[in-house]
Amino acid sequence: MSVKLEDYRYDAEKCIGCKGCVWVDHIYMPGVNYMTKCPSYSRYQFDAYAAYGREKIAVAVMDERLTYTPELLKVIYACNLCGACDAGCKRNLDLEPIMVLEGLRNKCVEDGAGPMPAHKKITEHILNSGNYYDASQEERNWVSNEVQSKENADTIYFTGCNASFQNQGIVKSTIKILDAAGTHYKVLGNDECCCGHPLIATGQVENGRKIVEQNLDLFKKSGIQRIITSCAECYKTLKVDYPKLLKKSTEDMEFNVLHITEFISPLLNEEKLKFNNKVELRAAYHDPCNLGHTKQGAIMASVILNRLRFSNREVKLVETLV
């Protein structure tokens, strides 16, 4: 199953171009430098790069009034799927701009026009090497060396490509939290594969399905019932996109997916995790877009932030723009 553009024709046609997908509500607008919340519109300053412009493009593509050109594909793929437009539209018209764009990208690929050349290169990396850096999977073994894996554990920590190969501090910090909480878990080491987010997000459903099936087979063999991840993209893909591709509800999946913020929240509440040392630190909490796309993840992120602010850690929320 994949998102079909025609299934969201209603949403595309009912867009009235109110620009609720672009402008920050004036009562929250901190100044003229922060008036817009759509990154691609802010970058290109042209209607086509906003959700309301892409809605019209989607209708024209469905009606075969537009042909694919490099510039058209640039517009369709310039969006980073942050979801700011969706939040704005839900407040005003309750339409589905993200689903329209997802369907539009799927159609681009089905019609042989998409994805973009850079996306195709990443696809080759994932299909050939199991990660989007095209690195040897053996390089993931450092994670296994950091963890005393419990072979009979029904929980895995899914590290993700970025944290495994580039920002390894994320993995090391997450492991400290899991160990401090006395969590019974294991990692997949060099058997772990990319979650498939880059493929699914660019409309490459069939290639994405290959990765999904590969991971699901691995999860089944591992006998896991719970997945914890510190990557927002992995979280959204495993929790939302996998069930969608399988024509299942999230509740019917064989495993539950938790972002590290969701995992930490009840532990803090039950005081199973405590802050032993005061850290003089001014910090801004970055709420990941793909964590905000899932209701429970967004709630837990907010809870975590508030608990940190009232703990013995000095945390300051610098600014919320959207």
C-alpha positions as a printed NumPy array, in Angstrom:
array([[  0.   ,   0.   ,   0.   ],
       [  1.16 ,   3.524,  -0.73 ],
       [ -0.451,   6.924,  -0.637],
       [ -2.306,   7.547,  -3.886],
       [ -2.536,  11.145,  -5.021],
       [ -6.11 ,  10.703,  -6.274],
       [ -7.19 ,   9.706,  -2.77 ],
       [ -6.341,  13.232,  -1.656],
       [ -7.85 ,  15.132,  -4.559],
       [-10.449,  16.6  ,  -2.215],
       [ -7.752,  18.096,   0.016],
       [ -5.836,  19.51 ,  -2.94 ],
       [ -8.924,  21.022,  -4.553],
       [-10.331,  22.521,  -1.343],
       [ -7.186,  24.514,  -0.584],
       [ -8.203,  28.184,  -0.764],
       [ -4.699,  29.632,  -0.585],
       [ -5.254,  31.279,   2.813],
       [ -1.513,  30.954,   3.528],
       [ -2.128,  29.509,   6.961],
       [  0.532,  27.031,   5.875],
       [  3.095,  29.813,   5.492],
       [  2.594,  32.578,   8.026],
       [  3.256,  32.285,  11.731],
       [  0.081,  33.34 ,  13.564],
       [  0.499,  37.013,  14.337],
       [ -0.127,  36.53 ,  18.068],
       [  2.912,  34.24 ,  18.175],
       [  5.082,  36.106,  15.671],
       [  8.254,  37.262,  17.462],
       [  9.244,  39.785,  14.784],
       [  9.519,  40.537,  11.068],
       [ 12.44 ,  38.16 ,  10.704],
       [ 10.257,  35.284,  11.853],
       [  7.023,  35.775,   9.947],
       [  7.07 ,  32.578,   7.887],
       [  7.223,  28.976,   9.056],
       [  7.616,  27.212,   5.704],
       [ 11.341,  26.678,   4.985],
       [ 11.041,  26.247,   1.215],
       [  8.793,  29.301,   0.83 ],
       [ 11.174,  31.337,   2.99 ],
       [ 14.075,  30.195,   0.806],
       [ 12.542,  30.749,  -2.634],
       [  9.868,  33.405,  -1.962],
       [  7.561,  31.996,  -4.64 ],
       [  4.039,  30.576,  -4.236],
       [  4.844,  27.244,  -5.876],
       [  7.237,  26.4  ,  -3.037],
       [  4.523,  26.699,  -0.379],
       [  1.931,  24.036,   0.422],
       [ -0.898,  26.013,  -1.19 ],
       [  1.14 ,  26.221,  -4.402],
       [  1.907,  22.504,  -4.369],
       [ -1.805,  21.742,  -3.846],
       [ -2.564,  23.494,  -7.125],
       [  0.319,  21.69 ,  -8.804],
       [ -1.063,  18.38 ,  -7.558],
       [ -4.457,  19.075,  -9.112],
       [ -2.827,  20.084, -12.4  ],
       [ -0.728,  16.9  , -12.437],
       [ -3.798,  14.752, -11.767],
       [ -5.658,  16.529, -14.572],
       [ -2.628,  16.11 , -16.887],
       [ -2.359,  19.876, -17.378],
       [  1.297,  19.871, -16.318],
       [  4.219,  17.885, -17.666],
       [  7.254,  16.995, -15.606],
       [ 10.214,  19.338, -15.975],
       [ 13.382,  19.738, -13.878],
       [ 11.941,  22.93 , -12.371],
       [  8.663,  21.222, -11.469],
       [ 10.504,  18.369,  -9.775],
       [ 12.63 ,  20.888,  -7.889],
       [  9.462,  22.462,  -6.502],
       [  7.959,  19.099,  -5.525],
       [ 11.105,  17.893,  -3.785],
       [ 12.219,  21.167,  -2.169],
       [  9.919,  20.562,   0.795],
       [ 11.686,  19.02 ,   3.804],
       [  8.421,  17.604,   5.233],
       [  8.719,  19.573,   8.478],
       [  4.922,  19.575,   8.865],
       [  4.538,  23.272,   9.715],
       [  2.025,  23.626,   6.878],
       [  0.03 ,  20.68 ,   8.184],
       [ -0.226,  22.187,  11.662],
       [ -1.378,  25.501,  10.222],
       [ -3.912,  23.894,   7.933],
       [ -5.333,  21.691,  10.672],
       [ -6.105,  24.844,  12.631],
       [ -7.905,  26.52 ,   9.726],
       [ -9.303,  24.035,   7.176],
       [ -8.298,  20.588,   8.458],
       [ -6.901,  19.463,   5.116],
       [ -3.938,  17.136,   4.482],
       [ -1.162,  19.071,   2.696],
       [  1.566,  16.594,   3.693],
       [ -0.43 ,  13.628,   2.417],
       [ -1.046,  15.445,  -0.872],
       [  2.684,  16.013,  -1.275],
       [  3.459,  12.417,  -0.307],
       [  1.002,  11.227,  -2.943],
       [  2.459,  13.638,  -5.484],
       [  5.987,  12.324,  -4.923],
       [  4.743,   8.755,  -5.183],
       [  3.123,   9.605,  -8.496],
       [  6.315,  11.266,  -9.751],
       [  8.172,   8.014,  -9.143],
       [  5.375,   5.868, -10.604],
       [  5.432,   8.026, -13.743],
       [  9.214,   7.634, -14.037],
       [  9.96 ,  11.311, -13.411],
       [ 11.194,  11.174,  -9.824],
       [ 13.081,  11.159,  -7.601],
       [ 15.894,  13.687,  -7.985],
       [ 19.418,  12.548,  -8.997],
       [ 20.76 ,  13.018,  -5.461],
       [ 17.962,  10.829,  -4.118],
       [ 18.816,   8.098,  -6.603],
       [ 22.406,   8.103,  -5.367],
       [ 21.266,   7.697,  -1.76 ],
       [ 18.942,   4.898,  -2.867],
       [ 21.877,   3.025,  -4.407],
       [ 23.807,   3.416,  -1.157],
       [ 20.977,   2.026,   0.96 ],
       [ 20.157,  -0.891,  -1.334],
       [ 23.809,  -1.809,  -1.828],
       [ 25.287,  -1.112,   1.612],
       [ 22.35 ,  -1.042,   4.033],
       [ 22.948,   2.595,   4.991],
       [ 22.81 ,   5.95 ,   3.235],
       [ 26.512,   6.689,   3.781],
       [ 27.521,   3.7  ,   1.619],
       [ 29.785,   2.621,   4.492],
       [ 30.661,  -0.939,   5.35 ],
       [ 28.108,  -2.423,   7.719],
       [ 31.026,  -3.803,   9.72 ],
       [ 31.611,  -0.254,  10.934],
       [ 28.422,  -0.553,  12.993],
       [ 30.131,  -3.119,  15.213],
       [ 31.504,  -0.396,  17.476],
       [ 27.963,  -0.078,  18.839],
       [ 27.928,  -3.751,  19.827],
       [ 31.227,  -3.255,  21.636],
       [ 29.639,  -0.477,  23.721],
       [ 26.674,  -2.623,  24.772],
       [ 26.375,  -5.705,  26.892],
       [ 23.574,  -7.108,  24.752],
       [ 21.041,  -9.394,  26.404],
       [ 20.335, -12.054,  23.8  ],
       [ 16.944, -12.891,  25.276],
       [ 15.887,  -9.239,  25.504],
       [ 12.642,  -8.342,  23.739],
       [ 13.723,  -4.698,  23.343],
       [ 16.206,  -3.382,  20.791],
       [ 17.842,   0.   ,  20.552],
       [ 17.621,   0.931,  16.869],
       [ 20.509,   3.36 ,  16.391],
       [ 19.91 ,   4.605,  12.815],
       [ 22.426,   5.485,  10.12 ],
       [ 23.405,   8.964,  11.241],
       [ 24.132,   8.085,  14.857],
       [ 25.955,   4.902,  13.85 ],
       [ 28.313,   6.461,  11.335],
       [ 28.491,  10.199,  12.026],
       [ 27.064,  11.577,  15.287],
       [ 28.116,   8.663,  17.472],
       [ 27.744,  10.684,  20.65 ],
       [ 23.985,  10.241,  20.286],
       [ 24.359,   6.469,  20.588],
       [ 26.766,   6.693,  23.515],
       [ 24.48 ,   9.089,  25.41 ],
       [ 21.386,   6.989,  24.744],
       [ 23.17 ,   3.85 ,  25.926],
       [ 24.079,   5.609,  29.187],
       [ 20.412,   6.435,  29.73 ],
       [ 19.265,   2.889,  28.985],
       [ 21.909,   1.434,  31.275],
       [ 21.123,   3.889,  34.062],
       [ 17.487,   2.823,  33.844],
       [ 18.463,  -0.848,  34.079],
       [ 16.891,  -1.57 ,  30.717],
       [ 17.04 ,  -5.11 ,  29.358],
       [ 17.9  ,  -4.5  ,  25.693],
       [ 20.116,  -5.453,  22.793],
       [ 21.398,  -3.889,  19.554],
       [ 21.486,  -5.351,  16.072],
       [ 25.099,  -4.402,  15.305],
       [ 26.086,  -4.781,  11.679],
       [ 22.772,  -6.531,  10.979],
       [ 20.944,  -3.24 ,  11.434],
       [ 19.808,  -1.671,   8.166],
       [ 18.567,   1.8  ,   7.293],
       [ 14.951,   2.268,   8.379],
       [ 14.065,   3.306,   4.818],
       [ 13.05 ,   6.898,   5.559],
       [ 14.976,   8.485,   2.642],
       [ 13.251,   6.122,   0.191],
       [  9.734,   6.476,   1.536],
       [  9.976,  10.26 ,   1.939],
       [ 10.998,  10.697,  -1.705],
       [  8.172,   8.569,  -3.088],
       [ 10.185,   5.412,  -3.766],
       [  7.601,   3.076,  -2.319],
       [  8.757,  -0.15 ,  -3.932],
       [ 12.394,   0.342,  -2.955],
       [ 11.224,   1.355,   0.489],
       [  9.147,  -1.797,   0.744],
       [ 12.27 ,  -3.911,   0.164],
       [ 13.951,  -2.305,   3.17 ],
       [ 10.802,  -2.607,   5.264],
       [ 10.489,  -6.332,   4.542],
       [ 14.194,  -6.858,   5.277],
       [ 13.922,  -5.111,   8.633],
       [ 10.676,  -6.824,   9.587],
       [ 12.258, -10.196,   8.91 ],
       [ 15.207,  -9.245,  11.116],
       [ 12.9  ,  -8.013,  13.89 ],
       [ 10.923, -11.25 ,  13.773],
       [ 14.06 , -13.386,  13.99 ],
       [ 15.265, -11.262,  16.91 ],
       [ 12.028, -11.915,  18.784],
       [ 11.581,  -8.288,  19.748],
       [  8.422,  -6.649,  21.045],
       [  9.71 ,  -3.123,  21.545],
       [ 11.972,  -0.775,  19.598],
       [ 13.593,   2.281,  21.174],
       [ 15.229,   4.846,  18.93 ],
       [ 16.815,   8.248,  19.436],
       [ 16.319,   9.227,  15.769],
       [ 13.112,  11.094,  14.944],
       [ 13.171,   9.915,  11.324],
       [ 13.569,   6.265,  12.343],
       [ 10.796,   6.761,  14.894],
       [  8.297,   8.169,  12.419],
       [  9.2  ,   5.624,   9.747],
       [  8.971,   2.594,  12.025],
       [  5.848,   3.772,  13.847],
       [  3.864,   5.389,  11.029],
       [  5.176,   4.367,   7.613],
       [  5.698,   0.658,   8.263],
       [  2.059,   0.057,   9.29 ],
       [  0.929,   2.165,   6.34 ],
       [  2.881,   0.062,   3.852],
       [  1.586,  -3.126,   5.475],
       [ -2.045,  -1.924,   5.498],
       [ -2.1  ,  -2.247,   9.279],
       [ -2.901,   0.012,  12.172],
       [ -0.067,   0.873,  14.523],
       [ -1.757,  -1.166,  17.257],
       [ -1.684,  -4.297,  15.074],
       [  2.077,  -4.276,  14.601],
       [  4.082,  -7.022,  16.311],
       [  6.221,  -4.45 ,  18.115],
       [  5.824,  -1.096,  19.816],
       [  8.039,   1.838,  18.827],
       [  9.202,   4.411,  21.363],
       [ 11.276,   7.51 ,  20.923],
       [ 13.829,   7.964,  23.696],
       [ 11.777,  10.905,  25.049],
       [  8.736,   8.638,  25.439],
       [ 10.879,   6.043,  27.172],
       [ 12.4  ,   8.543,  29.6  ],
       [  9.179,  10.284,  30.623],
       [  7.647,   7.589,  32.884],
       [ 11.073,   6.805,  34.325],
       [ 11.439,  10.402,  35.465],
       [  7.911,  10.388,  36.804],
       [  8.582,   7.233,  38.828],
       [ 12.022,   8.555,  39.846],
       [ 13.747,   5.552,  38.325],
       [ 15.958,   8.089,  36.591],
       [ 17.325,  10.899,  38.713],
       [ 19.635,  13.82 ,  38.068],
       [ 22.4  ,  13.488,  40.602],
       [ 24.465,  16.512,  39.648],
       [ 23.526,  20.062,  38.9  ],
       [ 24.712,  21.243,  35.492],
       [ 24.97 ,  24.971,  34.891],
       [ 23.708,  24.988,  31.344],
       [ 21.588,  27.154,  29.114],
       [ 20.089,  24.937,  26.437],
       [ 17.5  ,  25.132,  23.696],
       [ 15.398,  22.061,  23.101],
       [ 15.053,  21.217,  19.404],
       [ 11.743,  19.451,  18.796],
       [ 12.338,  17.233,  15.736],
       [  9.803,  17.599,  12.926],
       [  9.196,  13.875,  12.614],
       [  8.705,  13.504,  16.343],
       [  6.057,  16.189,  16.195],
       [  4.313,  14.296,  13.362],
       [  3.26 ,  11.643,  15.866],
       [  0.951,  12.865,  18.602],
       [  2.339,  10.744,  21.417],
       [  5.915,  11.671,  20.577],
       [  5.091,  15.369,  20.567],
       [  3.34 ,  15.104,  23.937],
       [  6.239,  13.233,  25.527],
       [  8.805,  15.683,  24.166],
       [  6.874,  18.514,  25.777],
       [  6.636,  16.623,  29.06 ],
       [ 10.369,  15.906,  29.074],
       [ 11.196,  19.547,  28.48 ],
       [  8.965,  20.748,  31.307],
       [ 10.384,  18.2  ,  33.738],
       [ 13.915,  19.207,  32.896],
       [ 13.057,  22.859,  33.442],
       [ 11.851,  22.124,  36.96 ],
       [ 14.62 ,  19.704,  37.868],
       [ 18.015,  20.714,  39.197],
       [ 19.174,  21.212,  35.637],
       [ 19.044,  24.758,  34.356],
       [ 17.289,  24.477,  30.984],
       [ 15.853,  27.412,  29.109],
       [ 13.478,  27.236,  26.187],
       [ 14.967,  29.948,  24.039],
       [ 12.278,  30.455,  21.434],
       [  9.457,  28.641,  19.717],
       [  8.774,  29.906,  16.232],
       [  6.097,  27.499,  15.04 ]])
